[in-house]
mmCIF file of C-alpha atoms in Angstrom:
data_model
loop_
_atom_site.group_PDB
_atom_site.id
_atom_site.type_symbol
_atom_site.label_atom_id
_atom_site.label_comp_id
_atom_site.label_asym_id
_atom_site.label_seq_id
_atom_site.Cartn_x
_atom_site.Cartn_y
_atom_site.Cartn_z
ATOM 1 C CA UNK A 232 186.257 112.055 -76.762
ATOM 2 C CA UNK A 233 183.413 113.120 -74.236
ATOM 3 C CA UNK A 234 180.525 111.752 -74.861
ATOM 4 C CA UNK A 235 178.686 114.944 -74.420
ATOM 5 C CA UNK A 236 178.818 117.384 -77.515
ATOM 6 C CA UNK A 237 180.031 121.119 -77.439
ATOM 7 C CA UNK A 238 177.980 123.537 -79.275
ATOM 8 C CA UNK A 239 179.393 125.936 -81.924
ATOM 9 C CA UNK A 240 179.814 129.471 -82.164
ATOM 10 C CA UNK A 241 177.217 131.447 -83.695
ATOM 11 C CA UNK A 242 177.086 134.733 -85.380
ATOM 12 C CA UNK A 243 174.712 136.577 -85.479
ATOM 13 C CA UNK A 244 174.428 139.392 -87.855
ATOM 14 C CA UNK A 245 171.849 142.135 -88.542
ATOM 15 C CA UNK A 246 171.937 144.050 -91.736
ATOM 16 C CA UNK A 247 170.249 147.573 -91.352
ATOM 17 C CA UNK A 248 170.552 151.095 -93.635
ATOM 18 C CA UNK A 249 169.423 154.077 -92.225
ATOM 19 C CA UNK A 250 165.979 155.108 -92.984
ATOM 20 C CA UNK A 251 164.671 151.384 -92.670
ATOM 21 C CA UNK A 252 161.651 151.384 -91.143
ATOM 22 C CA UNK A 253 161.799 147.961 -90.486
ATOM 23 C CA UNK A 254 165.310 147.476 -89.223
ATOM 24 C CA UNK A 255 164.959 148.269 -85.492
ATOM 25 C CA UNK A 256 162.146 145.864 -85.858
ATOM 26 C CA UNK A 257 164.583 143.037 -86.703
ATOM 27 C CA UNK A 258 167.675 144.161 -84.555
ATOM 28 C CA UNK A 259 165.123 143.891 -81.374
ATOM 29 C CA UNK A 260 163.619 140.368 -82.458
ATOM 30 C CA UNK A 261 167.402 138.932 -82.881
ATOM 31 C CA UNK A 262 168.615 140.616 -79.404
ATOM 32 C CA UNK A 263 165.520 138.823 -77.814
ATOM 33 C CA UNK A 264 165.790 136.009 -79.457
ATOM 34 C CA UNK A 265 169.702 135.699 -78.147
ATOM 35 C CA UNK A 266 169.084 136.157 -74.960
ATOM 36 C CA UNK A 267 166.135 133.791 -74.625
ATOM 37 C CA UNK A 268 168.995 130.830 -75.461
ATOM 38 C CA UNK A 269 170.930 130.115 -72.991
ATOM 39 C CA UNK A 270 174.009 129.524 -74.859
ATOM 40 C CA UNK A 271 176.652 131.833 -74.374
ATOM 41 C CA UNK A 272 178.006 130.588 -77.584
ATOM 42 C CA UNK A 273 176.148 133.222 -79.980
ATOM 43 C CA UNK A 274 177.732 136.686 -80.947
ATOM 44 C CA UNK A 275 175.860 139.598 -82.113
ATOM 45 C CA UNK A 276 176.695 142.211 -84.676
ATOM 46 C CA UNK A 277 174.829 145.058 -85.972
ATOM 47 C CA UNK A 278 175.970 146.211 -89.835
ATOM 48 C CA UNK A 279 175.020 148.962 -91.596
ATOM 49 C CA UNK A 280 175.522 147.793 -95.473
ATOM 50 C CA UNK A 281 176.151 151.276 -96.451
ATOM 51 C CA UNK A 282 179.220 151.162 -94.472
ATOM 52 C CA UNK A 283 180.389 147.883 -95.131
ATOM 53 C CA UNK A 284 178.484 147.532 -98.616
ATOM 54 C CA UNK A 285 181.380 144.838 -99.774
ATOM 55 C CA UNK A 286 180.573 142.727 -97.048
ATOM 56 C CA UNK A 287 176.653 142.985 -98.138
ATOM 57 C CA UNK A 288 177.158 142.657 -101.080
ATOM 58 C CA UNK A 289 179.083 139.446 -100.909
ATOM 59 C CA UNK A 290 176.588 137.990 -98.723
ATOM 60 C CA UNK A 291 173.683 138.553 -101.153
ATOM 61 C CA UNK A 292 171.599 140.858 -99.446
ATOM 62 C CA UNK A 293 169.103 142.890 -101.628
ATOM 63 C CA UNK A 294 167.691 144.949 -99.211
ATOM 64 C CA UNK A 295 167.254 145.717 -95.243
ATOM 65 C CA UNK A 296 166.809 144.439 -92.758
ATOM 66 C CA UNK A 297 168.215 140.827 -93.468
ATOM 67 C CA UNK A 298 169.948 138.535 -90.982
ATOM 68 C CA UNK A 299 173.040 136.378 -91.534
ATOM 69 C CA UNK A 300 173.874 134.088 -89.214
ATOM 70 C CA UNK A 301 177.709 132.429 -89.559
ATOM 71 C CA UNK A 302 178.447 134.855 -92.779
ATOM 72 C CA UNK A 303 175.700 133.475 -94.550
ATOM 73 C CA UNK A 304 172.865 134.832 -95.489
ATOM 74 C CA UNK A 305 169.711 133.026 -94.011
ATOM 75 C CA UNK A 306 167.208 135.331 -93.995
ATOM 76 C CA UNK A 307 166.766 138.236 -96.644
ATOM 77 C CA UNK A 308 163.794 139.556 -94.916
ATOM 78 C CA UNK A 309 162.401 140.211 -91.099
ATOM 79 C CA UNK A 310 161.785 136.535 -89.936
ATOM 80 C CA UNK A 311 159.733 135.601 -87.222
ATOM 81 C CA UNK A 312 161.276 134.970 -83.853
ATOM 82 C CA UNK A 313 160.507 131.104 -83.454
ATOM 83 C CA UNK A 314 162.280 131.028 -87.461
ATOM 84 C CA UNK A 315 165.478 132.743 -86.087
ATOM 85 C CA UNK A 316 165.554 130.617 -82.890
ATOM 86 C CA UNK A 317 165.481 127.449 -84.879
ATOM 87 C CA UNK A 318 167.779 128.694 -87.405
ATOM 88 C CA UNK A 319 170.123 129.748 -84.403
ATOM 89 C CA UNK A 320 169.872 126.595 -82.852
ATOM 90 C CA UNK A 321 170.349 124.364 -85.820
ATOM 91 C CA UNK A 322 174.143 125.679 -85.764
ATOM 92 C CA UNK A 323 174.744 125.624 -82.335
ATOM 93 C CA UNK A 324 174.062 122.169 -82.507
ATOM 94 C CA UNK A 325 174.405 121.010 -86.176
ATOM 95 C CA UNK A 326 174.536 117.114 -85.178
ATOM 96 C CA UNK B 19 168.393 139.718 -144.059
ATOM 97 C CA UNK B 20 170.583 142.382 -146.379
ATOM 98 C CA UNK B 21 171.123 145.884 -145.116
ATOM 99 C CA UNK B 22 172.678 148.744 -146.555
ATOM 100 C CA UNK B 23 174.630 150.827 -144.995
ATOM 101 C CA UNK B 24 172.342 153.696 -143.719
ATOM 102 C CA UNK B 25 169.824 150.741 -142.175
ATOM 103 C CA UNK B 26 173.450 148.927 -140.479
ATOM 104 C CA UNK B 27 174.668 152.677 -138.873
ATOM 105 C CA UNK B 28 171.059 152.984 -137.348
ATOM 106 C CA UNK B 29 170.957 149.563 -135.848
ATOM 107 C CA UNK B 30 173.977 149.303 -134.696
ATOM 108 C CA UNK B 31 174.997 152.753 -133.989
ATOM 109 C CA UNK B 32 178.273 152.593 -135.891
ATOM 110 C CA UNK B 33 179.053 155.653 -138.701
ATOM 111 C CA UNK B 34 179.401 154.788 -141.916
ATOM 112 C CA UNK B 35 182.589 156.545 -142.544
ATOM 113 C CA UNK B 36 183.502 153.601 -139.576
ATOM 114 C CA UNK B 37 181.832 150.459 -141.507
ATOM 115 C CA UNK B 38 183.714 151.782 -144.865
ATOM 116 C CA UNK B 39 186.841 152.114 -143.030
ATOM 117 C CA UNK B 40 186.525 148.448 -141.169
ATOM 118 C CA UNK B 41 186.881 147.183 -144.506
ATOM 119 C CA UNK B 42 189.870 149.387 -145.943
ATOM 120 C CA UNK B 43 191.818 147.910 -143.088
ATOM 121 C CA UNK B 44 190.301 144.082 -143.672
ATOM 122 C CA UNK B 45 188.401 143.537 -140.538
ATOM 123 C CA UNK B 46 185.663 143.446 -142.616
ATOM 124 C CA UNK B 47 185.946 141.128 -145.527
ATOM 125 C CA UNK B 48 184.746 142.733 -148.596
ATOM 126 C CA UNK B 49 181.009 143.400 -148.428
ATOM 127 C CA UNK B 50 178.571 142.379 -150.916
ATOM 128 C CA UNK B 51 177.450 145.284 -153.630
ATOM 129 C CA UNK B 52 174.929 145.646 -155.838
ATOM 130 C CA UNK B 53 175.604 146.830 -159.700
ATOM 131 C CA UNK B 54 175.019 150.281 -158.534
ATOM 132 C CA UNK B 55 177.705 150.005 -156.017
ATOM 133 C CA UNK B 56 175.778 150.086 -153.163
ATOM 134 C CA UNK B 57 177.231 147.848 -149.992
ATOM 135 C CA UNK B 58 174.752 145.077 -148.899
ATOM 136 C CA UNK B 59 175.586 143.673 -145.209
ATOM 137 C CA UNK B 60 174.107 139.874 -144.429
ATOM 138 C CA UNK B 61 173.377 138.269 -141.157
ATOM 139 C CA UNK B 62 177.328 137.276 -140.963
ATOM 140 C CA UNK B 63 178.665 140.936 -141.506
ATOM 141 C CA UNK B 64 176.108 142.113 -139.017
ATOM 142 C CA UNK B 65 177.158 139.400 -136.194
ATOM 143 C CA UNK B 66 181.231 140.319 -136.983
ATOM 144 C CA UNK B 67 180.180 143.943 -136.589
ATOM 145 C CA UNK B 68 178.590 142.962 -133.349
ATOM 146 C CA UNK B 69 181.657 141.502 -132.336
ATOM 147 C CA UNK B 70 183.903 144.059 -133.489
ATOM 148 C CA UNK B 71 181.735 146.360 -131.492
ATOM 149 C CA UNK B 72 181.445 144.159 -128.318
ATOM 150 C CA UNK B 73 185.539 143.929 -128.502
ATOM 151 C CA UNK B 74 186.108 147.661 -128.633
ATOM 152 C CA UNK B 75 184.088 148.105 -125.674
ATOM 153 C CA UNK B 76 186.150 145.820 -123.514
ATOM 154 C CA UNK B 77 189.097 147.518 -124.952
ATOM 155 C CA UNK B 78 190.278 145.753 -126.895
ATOM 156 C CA UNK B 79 192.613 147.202 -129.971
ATOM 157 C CA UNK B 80 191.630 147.267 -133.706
ATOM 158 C CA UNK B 81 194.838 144.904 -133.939
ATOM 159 C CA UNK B 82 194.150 142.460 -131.023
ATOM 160 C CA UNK B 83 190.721 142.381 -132.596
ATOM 161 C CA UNK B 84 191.513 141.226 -136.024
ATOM 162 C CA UNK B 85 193.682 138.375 -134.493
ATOM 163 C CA UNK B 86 190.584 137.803 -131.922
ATOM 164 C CA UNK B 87 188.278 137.579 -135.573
ATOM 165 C CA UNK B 88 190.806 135.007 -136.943
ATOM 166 C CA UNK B 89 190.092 132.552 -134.175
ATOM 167 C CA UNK B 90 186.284 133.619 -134.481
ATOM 168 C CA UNK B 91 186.621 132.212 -137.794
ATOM 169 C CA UNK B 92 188.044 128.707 -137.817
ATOM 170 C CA UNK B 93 189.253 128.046 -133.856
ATOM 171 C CA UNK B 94 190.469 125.021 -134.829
ATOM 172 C CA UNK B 95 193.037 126.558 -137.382
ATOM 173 C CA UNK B 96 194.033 129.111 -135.200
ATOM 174 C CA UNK B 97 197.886 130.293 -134.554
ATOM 175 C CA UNK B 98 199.088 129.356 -131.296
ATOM 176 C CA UNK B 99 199.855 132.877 -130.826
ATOM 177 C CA UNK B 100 196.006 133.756 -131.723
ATOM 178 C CA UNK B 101 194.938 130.982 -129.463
ATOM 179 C CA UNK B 102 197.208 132.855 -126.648
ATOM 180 C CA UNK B 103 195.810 136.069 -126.995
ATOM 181 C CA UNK B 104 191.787 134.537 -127.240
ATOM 182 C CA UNK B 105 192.974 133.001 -123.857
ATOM 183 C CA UNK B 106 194.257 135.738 -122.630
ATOM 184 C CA UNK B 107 190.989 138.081 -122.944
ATOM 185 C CA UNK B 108 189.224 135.258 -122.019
ATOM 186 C CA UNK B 109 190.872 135.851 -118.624
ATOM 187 C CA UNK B 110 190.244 139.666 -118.771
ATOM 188 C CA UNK B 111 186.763 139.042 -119.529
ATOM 189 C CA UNK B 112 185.876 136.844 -116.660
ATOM 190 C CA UNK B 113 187.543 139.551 -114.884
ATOM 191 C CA UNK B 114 185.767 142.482 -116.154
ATOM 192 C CA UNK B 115 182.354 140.493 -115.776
ATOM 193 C CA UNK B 116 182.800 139.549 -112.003
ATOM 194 C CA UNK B 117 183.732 143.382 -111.068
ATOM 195 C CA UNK B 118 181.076 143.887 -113.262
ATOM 196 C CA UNK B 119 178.655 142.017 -111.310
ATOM 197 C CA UNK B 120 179.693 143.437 -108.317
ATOM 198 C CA UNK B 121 178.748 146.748 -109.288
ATOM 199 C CA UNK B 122 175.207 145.657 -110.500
ATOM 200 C CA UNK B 123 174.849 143.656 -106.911
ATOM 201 C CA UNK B 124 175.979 146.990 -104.801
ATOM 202 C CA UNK B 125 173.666 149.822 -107.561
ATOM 203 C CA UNK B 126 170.974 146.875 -106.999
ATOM 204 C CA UNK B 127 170.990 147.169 -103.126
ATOM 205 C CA UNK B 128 171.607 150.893 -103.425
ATOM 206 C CA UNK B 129 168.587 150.836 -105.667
ATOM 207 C CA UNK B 130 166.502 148.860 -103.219
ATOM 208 C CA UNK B 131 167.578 150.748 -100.082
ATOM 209 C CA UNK B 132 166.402 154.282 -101.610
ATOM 210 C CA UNK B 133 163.414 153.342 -102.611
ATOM 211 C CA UNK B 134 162.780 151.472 -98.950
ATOM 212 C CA UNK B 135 164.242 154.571 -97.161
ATOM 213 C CA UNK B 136 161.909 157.258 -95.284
ATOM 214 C CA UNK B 137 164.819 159.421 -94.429
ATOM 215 C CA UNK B 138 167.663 160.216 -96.531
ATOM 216 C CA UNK B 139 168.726 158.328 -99.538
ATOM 217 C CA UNK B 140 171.566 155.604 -99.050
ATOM 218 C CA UNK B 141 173.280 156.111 -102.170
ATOM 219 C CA UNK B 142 174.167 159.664 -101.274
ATOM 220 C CA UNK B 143 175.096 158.875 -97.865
ATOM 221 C CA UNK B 144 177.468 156.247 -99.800
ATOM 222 C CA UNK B 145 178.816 158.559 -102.293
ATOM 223 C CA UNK B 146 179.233 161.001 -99.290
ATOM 224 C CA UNK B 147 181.529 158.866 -97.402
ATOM 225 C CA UNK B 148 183.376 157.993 -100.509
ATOM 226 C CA UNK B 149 184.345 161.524 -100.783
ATOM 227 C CA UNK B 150 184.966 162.344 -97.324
ATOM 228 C CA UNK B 151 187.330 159.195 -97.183
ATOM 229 C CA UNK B 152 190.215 161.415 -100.210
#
């Protein structure tokens, strides 16, 4: 083992329909938020849960925009950004 | 509580030519009548109706239901054969209630996103795509 811990991958997903006023809103804070870090570890994905309504579904999400991060659903509504960076960087280094 | 006939039909939407015939074939036991002849339905006939209603929704056959009523009545008596089939729906009812809730979830966040939306509704554009996928 070395000593020095690797961090995990995070995904990062952001749930959107069209006509969701508040969407872009929350697709902007999470791309900002992502490239503030400077892990390289963290994926981003944009879904629109009319077109992939299973998916949103099985995550839980009740309306839009919510974020999941690692297929689960953290936040059901727009967080703020320090929220999503700590939530980020909780799993990217869980220990 | 006693109900006759006309007040049972009302409440629990089922004809009366339906009730009568329920007991002709004996999944109804014998309901109580007065001297006049007039059918009386307790609290227990009303909660078998229920049932019997409930079944035939899920699908379930006049026949599977009478077998279904048996084990109602004394599980602990019950056929192996009875206890088979009351497992066996059992199974189909877990699986009918988890596509069930499915459906709720996806009409809920349907629901949600139309009312949210300042463009278009999302349940057509849903519907759209289902069609334009045959």
């Amino acid at each position: 083992m070395s000593g020095e811990s690797e961090s995990e991958h995070v995904l990062v997903e952001v749930l959107t329909a069209s006509g969701c006023s508040r969407c872009q809103k929350a697709k902007d804070l999470a791309k900002k938020v992502i490239a503030e870090l400077p892990d390289t570890a963290i994926q981003y994905r944009e879904i629109n849960v009319v077109e992939e309504i299973d998916y949103a579904v099985a995550l839980g999400v009740l309306s839009t925009p919510a974020i999941a991060i690692n297929g689960e659903l953290v936040f059901p509504a727009l967080p703020s950004a320090s929220k999503l960076r700590q939530a980020i960087l909780q799993r990217l280094n869980p220990h | 509580m006693m109900m006759r006939i006309g007040e049972v039909v009302t409440a629990l939407a089922i004809s009366a030519d339906t009730l009568r015939y329920y007991e002709k074939i004996k999944l109804m036991p014998k309901v109580h009548r007065n001297n006049g002849g007039v059918r009386f339905y307790n609290d227990k006939d009303l909660s078998r109706l229920r049932f019997i209603k409930r079944a035939q929704k899920m699908g379930f056959s006049l026949k599977e239901i009478t077998q279904l009523l048996k084990f109602r009545d004394s599980p602990q008596k019950a056929r192996p054969k009875v206890r088979e089939l009351a497992h066996h729906k059992l199974d189909e009812i877990e699986h009918h209630l988890k596509d069930l809730t499915i459906l709720r979830d996806e009409l809920r966040l349907l629901t949600n996103l139309c009312g949210a939306s300042n463009e278009g509704c999302p349940i057509l554009e849903s519907f759209d795509k289902e069609t334009s996928k045959r």
